[in-house]
PDB file of C-alpha atoms in Angstrom:
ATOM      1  CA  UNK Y 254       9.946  28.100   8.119  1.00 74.00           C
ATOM      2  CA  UNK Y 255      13.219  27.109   9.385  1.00 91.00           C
ATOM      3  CA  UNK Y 256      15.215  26.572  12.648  1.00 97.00           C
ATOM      4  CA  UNK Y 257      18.321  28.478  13.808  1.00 97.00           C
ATOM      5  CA  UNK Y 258      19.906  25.724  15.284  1.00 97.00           C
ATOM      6  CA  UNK Y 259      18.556  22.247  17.501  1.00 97.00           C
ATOM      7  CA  UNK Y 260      18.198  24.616  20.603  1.00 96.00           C
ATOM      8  CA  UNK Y 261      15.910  27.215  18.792  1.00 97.00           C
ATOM      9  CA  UNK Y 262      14.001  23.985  17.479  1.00 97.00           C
ATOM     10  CA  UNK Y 263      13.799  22.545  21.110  1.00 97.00           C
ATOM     11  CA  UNK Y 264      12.052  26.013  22.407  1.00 96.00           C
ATOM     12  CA  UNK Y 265       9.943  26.276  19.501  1.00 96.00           C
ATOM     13  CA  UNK Y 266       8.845  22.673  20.119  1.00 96.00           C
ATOM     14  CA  UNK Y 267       8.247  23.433  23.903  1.00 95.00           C
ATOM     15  CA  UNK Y 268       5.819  26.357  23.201  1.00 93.00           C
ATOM     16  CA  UNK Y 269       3.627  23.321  21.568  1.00 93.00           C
ATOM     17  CA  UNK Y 270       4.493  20.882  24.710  1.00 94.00           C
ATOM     18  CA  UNK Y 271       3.644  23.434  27.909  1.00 92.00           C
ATOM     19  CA  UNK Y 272      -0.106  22.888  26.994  1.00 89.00           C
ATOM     20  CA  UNK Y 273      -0.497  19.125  26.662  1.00 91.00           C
ATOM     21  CA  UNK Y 274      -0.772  18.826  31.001  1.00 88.00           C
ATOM     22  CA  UNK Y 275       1.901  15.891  31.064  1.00 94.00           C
ATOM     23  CA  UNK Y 276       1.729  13.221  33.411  1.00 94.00           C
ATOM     24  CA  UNK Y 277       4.985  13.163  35.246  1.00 94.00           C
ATOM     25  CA  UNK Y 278       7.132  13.511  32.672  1.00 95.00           C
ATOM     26  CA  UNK Y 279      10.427  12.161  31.253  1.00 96.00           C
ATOM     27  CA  UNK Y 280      12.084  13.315  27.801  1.00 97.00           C
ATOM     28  CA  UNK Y 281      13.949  10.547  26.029  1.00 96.00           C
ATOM     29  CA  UNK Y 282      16.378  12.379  23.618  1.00 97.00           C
ATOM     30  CA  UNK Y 283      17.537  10.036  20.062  1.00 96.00           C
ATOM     31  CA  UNK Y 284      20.874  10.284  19.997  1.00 94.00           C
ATOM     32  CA  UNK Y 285      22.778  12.455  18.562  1.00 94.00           C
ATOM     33  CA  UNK Y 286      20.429  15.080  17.129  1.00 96.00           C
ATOM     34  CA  UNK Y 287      17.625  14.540  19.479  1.00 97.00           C
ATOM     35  CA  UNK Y 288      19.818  15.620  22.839  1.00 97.00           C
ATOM     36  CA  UNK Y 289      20.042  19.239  22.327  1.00 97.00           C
ATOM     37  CA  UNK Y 290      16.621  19.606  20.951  1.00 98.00           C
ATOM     38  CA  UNK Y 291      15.391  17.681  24.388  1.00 97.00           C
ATOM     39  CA  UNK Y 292      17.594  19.518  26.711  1.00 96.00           C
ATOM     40  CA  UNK Y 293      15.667  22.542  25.665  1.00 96.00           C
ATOM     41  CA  UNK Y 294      12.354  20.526  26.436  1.00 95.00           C
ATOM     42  CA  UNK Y 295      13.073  19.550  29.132  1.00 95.00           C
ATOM     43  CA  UNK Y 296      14.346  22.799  30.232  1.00 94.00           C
ATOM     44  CA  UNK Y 297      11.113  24.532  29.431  1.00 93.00           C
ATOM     45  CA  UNK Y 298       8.685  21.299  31.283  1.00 93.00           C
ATOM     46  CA  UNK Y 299      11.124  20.997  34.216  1.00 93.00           C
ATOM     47  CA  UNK Y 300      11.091  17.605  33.428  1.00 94.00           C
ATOM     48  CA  UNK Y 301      14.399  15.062  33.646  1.00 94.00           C
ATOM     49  CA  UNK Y 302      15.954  14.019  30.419  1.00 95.00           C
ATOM     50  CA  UNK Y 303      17.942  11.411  29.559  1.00 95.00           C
ATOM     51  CA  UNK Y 304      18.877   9.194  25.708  1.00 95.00           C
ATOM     52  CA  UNK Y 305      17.191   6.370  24.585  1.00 94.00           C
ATOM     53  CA  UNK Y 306      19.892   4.931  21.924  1.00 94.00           C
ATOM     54  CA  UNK Y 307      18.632   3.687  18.573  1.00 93.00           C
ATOM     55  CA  UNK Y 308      20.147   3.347  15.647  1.00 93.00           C
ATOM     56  CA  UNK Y 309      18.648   3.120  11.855  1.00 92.00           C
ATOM     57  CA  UNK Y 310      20.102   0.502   9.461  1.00 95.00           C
ATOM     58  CA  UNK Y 311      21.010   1.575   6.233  1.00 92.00           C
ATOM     59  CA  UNK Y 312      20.724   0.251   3.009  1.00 92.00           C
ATOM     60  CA  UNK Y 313      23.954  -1.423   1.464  1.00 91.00           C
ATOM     61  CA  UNK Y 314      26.158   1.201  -0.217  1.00 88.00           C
ATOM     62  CA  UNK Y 315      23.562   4.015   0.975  1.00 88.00           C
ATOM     63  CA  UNK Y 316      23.407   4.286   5.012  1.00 85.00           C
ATOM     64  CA  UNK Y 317      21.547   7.372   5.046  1.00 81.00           C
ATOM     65  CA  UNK Y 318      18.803   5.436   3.268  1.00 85.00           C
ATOM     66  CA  UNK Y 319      17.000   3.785   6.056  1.00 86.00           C
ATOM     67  CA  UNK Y 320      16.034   0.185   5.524  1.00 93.00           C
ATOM     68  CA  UNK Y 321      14.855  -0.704   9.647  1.00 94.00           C
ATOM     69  CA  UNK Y 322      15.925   0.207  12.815  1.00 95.00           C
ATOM     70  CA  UNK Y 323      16.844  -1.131  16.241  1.00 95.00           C
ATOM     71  CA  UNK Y 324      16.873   0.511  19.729  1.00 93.00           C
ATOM     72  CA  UNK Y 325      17.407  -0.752  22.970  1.00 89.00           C
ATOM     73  CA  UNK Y 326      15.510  -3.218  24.605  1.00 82.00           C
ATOM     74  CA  UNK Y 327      16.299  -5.523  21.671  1.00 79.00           C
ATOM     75  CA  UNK Y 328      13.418  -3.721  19.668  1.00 86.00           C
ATOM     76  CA  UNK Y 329      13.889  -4.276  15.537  1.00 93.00           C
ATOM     77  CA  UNK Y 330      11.894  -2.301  12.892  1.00 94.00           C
ATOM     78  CA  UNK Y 331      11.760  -3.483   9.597  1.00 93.00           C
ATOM     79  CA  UNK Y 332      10.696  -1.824   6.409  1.00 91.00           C
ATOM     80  CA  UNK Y 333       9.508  -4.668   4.316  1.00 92.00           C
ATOM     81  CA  UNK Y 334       8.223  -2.855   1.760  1.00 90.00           C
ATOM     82  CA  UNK Y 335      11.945  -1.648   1.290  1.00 91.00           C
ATOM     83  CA  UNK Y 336      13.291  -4.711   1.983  1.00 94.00           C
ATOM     84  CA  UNK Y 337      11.372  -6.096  -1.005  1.00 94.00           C
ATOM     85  CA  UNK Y 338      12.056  -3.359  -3.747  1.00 94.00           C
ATOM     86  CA  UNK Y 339      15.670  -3.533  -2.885  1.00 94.00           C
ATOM     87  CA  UNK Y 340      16.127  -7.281  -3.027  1.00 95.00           C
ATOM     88  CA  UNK Y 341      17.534  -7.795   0.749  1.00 95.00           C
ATOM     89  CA  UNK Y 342      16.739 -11.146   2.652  1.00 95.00           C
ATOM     90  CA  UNK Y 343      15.822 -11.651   5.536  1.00 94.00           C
ATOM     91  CA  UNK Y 344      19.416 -12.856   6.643  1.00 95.00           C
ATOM     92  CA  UNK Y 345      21.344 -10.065   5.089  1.00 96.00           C
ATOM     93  CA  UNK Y 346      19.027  -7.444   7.066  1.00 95.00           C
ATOM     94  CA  UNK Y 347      19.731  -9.162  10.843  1.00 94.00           C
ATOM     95  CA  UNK Y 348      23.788  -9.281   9.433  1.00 95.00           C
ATOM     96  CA  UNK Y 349      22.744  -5.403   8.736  1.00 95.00           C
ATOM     97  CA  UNK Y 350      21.107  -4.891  12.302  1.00 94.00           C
ATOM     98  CA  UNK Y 351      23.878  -7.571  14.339  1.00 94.00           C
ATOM     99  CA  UNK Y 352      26.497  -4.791  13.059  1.00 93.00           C
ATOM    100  CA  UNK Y 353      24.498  -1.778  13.962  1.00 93.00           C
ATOM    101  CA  UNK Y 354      23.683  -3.262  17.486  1.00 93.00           C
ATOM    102  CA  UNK Y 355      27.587  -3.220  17.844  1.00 93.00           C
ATOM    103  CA  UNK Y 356      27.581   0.570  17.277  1.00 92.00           C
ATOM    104  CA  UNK Y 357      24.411   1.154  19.610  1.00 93.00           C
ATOM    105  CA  UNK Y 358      25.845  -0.561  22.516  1.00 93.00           C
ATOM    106  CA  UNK Y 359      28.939   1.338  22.624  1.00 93.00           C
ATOM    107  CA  UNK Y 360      26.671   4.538  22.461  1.00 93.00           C
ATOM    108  CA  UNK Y 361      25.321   3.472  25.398  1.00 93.00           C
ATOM    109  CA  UNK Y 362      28.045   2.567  27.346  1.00 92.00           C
ATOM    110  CA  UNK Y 363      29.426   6.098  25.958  1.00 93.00           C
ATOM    111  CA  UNK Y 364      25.961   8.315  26.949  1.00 93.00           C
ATOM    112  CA  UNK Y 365      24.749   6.460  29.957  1.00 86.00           C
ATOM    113  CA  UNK Y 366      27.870   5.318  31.745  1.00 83.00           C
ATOM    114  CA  UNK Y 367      26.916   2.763  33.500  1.00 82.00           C
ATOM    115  CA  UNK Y 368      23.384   4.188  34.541  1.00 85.00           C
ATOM    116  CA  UNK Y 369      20.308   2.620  34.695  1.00 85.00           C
ATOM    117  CA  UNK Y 370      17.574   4.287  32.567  1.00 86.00           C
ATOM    118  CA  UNK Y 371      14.852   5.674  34.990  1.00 86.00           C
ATOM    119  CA  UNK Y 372      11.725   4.318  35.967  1.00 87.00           C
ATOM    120  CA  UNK Y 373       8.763   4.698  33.161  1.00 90.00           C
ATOM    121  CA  UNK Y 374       5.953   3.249  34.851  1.00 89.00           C
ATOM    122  CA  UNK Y 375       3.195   5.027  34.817  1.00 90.00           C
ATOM    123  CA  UNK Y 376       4.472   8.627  33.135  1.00 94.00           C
ATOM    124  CA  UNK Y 377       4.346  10.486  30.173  1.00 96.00           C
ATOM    125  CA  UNK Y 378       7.168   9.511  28.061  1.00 97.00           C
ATOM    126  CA  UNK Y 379       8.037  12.242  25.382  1.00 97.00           C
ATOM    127  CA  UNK Y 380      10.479  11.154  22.683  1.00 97.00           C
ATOM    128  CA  UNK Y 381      12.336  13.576  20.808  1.00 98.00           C
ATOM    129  CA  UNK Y 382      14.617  14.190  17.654  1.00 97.00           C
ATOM    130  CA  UNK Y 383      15.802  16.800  15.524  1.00 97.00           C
ATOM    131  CA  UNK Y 384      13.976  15.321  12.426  1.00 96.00           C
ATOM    132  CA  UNK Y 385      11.979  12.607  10.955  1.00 94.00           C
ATOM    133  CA  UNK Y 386      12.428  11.528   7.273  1.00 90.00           C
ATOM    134  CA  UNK Y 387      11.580   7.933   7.080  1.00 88.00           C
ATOM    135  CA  UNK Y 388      10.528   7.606  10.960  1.00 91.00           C
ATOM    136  CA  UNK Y 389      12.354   4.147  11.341  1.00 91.00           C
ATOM    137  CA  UNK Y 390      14.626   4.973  13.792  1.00 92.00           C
ATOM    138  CA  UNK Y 391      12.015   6.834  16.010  1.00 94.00           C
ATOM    139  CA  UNK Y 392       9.246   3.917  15.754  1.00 94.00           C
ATOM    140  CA  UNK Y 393      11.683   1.411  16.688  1.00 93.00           C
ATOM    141  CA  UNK Y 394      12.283   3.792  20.127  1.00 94.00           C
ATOM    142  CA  UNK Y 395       8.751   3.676  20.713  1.00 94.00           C
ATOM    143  CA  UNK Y 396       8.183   0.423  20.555  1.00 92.00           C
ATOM    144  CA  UNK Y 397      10.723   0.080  23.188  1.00 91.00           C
ATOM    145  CA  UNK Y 398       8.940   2.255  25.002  1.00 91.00           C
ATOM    146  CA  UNK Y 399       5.591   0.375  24.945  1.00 86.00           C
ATOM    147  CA  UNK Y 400       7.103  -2.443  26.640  1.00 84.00           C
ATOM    148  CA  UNK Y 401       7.596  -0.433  29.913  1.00 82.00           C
ATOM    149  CA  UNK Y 402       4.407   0.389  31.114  1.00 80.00           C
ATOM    150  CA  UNK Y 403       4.549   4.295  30.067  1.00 87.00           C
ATOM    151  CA  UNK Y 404       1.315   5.733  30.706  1.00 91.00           C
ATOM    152  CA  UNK Y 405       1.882   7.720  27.302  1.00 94.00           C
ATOM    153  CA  UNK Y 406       4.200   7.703  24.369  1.00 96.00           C
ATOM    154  CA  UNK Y 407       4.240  11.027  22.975  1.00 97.00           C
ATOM    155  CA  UNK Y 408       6.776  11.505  19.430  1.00 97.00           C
ATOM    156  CA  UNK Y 409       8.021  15.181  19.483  1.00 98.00           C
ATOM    157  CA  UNK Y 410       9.971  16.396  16.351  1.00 98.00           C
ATOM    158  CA  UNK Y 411      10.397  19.954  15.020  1.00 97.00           C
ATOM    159  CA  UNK Y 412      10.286  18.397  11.671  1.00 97.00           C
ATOM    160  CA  UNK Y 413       8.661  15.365   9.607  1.00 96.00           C
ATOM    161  CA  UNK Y 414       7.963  13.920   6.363  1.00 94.00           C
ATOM    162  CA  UNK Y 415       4.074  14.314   6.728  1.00 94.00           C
ATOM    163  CA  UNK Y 416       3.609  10.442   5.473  1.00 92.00           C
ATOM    164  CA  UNK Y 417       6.125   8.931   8.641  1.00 92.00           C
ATOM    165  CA  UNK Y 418       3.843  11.481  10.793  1.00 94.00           C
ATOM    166  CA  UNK Y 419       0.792   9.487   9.618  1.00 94.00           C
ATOM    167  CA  UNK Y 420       3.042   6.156  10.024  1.00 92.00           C
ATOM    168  CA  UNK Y 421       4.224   7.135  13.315  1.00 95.00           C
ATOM    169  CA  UNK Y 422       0.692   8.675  14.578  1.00 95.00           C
ATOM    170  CA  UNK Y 423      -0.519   4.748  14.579  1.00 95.00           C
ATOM    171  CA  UNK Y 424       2.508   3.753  16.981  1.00 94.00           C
ATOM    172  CA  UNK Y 425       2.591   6.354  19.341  1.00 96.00           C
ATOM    173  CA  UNK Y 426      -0.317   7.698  21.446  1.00 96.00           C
ATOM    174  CA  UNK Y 427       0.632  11.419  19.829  1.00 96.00           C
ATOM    175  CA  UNK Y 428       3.052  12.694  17.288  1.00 97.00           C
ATOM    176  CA  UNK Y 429       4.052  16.340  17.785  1.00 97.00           C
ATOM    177  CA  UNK Y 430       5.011  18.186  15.075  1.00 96.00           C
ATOM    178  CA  UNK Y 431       6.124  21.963  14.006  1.00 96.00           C
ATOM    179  CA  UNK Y 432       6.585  21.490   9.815  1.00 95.00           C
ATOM    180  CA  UNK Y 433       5.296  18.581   8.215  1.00 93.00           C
ATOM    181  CA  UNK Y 434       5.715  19.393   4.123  1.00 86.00           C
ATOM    182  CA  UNK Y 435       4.944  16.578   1.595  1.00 83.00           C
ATOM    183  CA  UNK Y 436       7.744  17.119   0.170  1.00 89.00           C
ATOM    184  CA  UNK Y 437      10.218  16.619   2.931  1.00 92.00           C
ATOM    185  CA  UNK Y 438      13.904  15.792   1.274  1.00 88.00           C
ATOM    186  CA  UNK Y 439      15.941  15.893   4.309  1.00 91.00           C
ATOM    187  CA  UNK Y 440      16.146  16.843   8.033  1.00 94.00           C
ATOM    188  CA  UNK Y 441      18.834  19.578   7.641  1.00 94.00           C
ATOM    189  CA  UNK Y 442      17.252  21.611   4.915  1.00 95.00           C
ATOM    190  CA  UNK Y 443      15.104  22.527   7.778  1.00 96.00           C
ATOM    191  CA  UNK Y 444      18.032  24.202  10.065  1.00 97.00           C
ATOM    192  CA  UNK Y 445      20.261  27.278   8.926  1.00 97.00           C
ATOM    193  CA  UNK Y 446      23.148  25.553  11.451  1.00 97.00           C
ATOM    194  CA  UNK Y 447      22.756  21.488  10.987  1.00 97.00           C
ATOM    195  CA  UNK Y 448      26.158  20.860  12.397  1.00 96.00           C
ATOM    196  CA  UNK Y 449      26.559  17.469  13.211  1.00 95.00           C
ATOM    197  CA  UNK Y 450      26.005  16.878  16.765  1.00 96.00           C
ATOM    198  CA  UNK Y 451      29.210  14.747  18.913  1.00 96.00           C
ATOM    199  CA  UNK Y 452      29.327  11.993  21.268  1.00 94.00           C
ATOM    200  CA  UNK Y 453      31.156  14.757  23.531  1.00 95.00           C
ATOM    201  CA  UNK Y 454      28.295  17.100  23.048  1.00 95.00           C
ATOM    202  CA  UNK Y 455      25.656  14.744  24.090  1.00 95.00           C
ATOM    203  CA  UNK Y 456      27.466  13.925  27.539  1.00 94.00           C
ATOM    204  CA  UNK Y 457      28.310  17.399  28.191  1.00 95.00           C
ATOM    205  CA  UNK Y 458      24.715  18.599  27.656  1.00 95.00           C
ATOM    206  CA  UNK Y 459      22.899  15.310  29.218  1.00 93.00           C
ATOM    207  CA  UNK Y 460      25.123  16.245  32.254  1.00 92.00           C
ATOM    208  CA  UNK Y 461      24.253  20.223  32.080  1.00 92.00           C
ATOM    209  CA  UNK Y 462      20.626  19.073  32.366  1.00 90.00           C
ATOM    210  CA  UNK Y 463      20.956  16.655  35.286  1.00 86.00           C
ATOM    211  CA  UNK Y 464      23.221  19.705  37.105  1.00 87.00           C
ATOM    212  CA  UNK Y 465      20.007  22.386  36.402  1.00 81.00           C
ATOM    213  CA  UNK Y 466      17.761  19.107  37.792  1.00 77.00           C
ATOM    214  CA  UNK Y 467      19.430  18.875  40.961  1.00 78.00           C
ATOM    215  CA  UNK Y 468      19.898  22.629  41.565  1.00 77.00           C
ATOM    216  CA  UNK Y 469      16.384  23.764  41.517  1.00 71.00           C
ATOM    217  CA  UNK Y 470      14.233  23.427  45.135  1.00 64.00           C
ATOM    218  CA  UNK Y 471      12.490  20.021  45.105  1.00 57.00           C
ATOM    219  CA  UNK Y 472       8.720  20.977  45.426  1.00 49.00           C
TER     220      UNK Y 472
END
């Protein structure tokens, strides 16, 4: 099985969604990747959507390699088990995160624009991405979450390694998840169009969503 693209991914991913009965919902998108595969969610739950911005840290010389995460709300993952194998202090990794943190704040600035992110108490949070290989990046935005007073934390991915799904399924109150092989590789060998998602896309389509939100009759 494979995706089209992050939108067919995103409807695919609803048809599992529509039956879960959420709470008031709200989709958090992971920047980039996550945002079109959330505007499609949220599109299909008639539920708001808007980025929660976390970034993985990489390993020295290898930044697709993730070694932690951070995300806002000053949440940090570590993988020490990583950490270990690959020699990396303590030190080294918050020099690692400090620089990443510089990159995630601009994406904020960039996404958000000033905005405030919307009121979680109480709701169904559903965070999204287009993939999960490690799951770093998307535990360190649910942590975030937790400290918010979300009713539920619900992970939604069209595609995971099936041991960060079993990681991931301790941290969050659900993990949602279309393919989950064992032997995973990479998040784009599970899309026939993987093309790299822009800052420009993610404002144009976060904005698309909030114009279909205000459109339709309020109930």
């Amino acid at each position: 099985m494979r995706f089209r693209d992050r939108g067919d991914a995103g409807r695919q991913l609803a048809g599992r969604l529509v039956s879960l009965q959420l709470h008031d919902p709200l989709i958090f998108a992971l920047p980039r990747g996550g945002v079109p595969v959330a505007c499609e969610l949220a599109a299909a739950l008639d539920a708001p959507v808007d980025v929660l911005v976390a970034r993985k840290i990489g390993a020295p010389g290898h930044p697709e390699f993730g070694i932690g995460a951070i995300a806002e709300g000053a949440e940090v993952v570590a993988d020490q088990a990583v950490l270990k194998m690959l020699g990396i202090t303590s030190r080294h990794f918050d020099q690692l995160a400090a620089q990443e943190r510089v990159e995630l704040e601009r994406r904020i600035s960039e996404y958000r624009c000033g905005r405030a992110l919307p009121s979680m108490e109480g709701r169904d949070i559903v965070v999204v991405d287009d993939g999960m290989a490690t799951g770093v990046t998307a535990e360190a935005a649910v942590r975030s979450l937790r400290r918010v007073g979300a009713r539920r934390v619900i992970l939604a991915v069209p595609a995971c390694a099936s041991d960060a799904a079993r990681r991931l399924a301790l941290v969050a109150d659900l993990v949602v998840c279309l393919i989950e092989p064992e032997d995973f590789v990479a998040v784009g060998l599970w899309y026939k169009d993987f093309t790299q998602t822009s800052d420009d896309d993610v404002v144009r389509l976060l904005e698309r969503s909030r114009q279909r939100a205000d459109a339709e009759p309020s109930s």
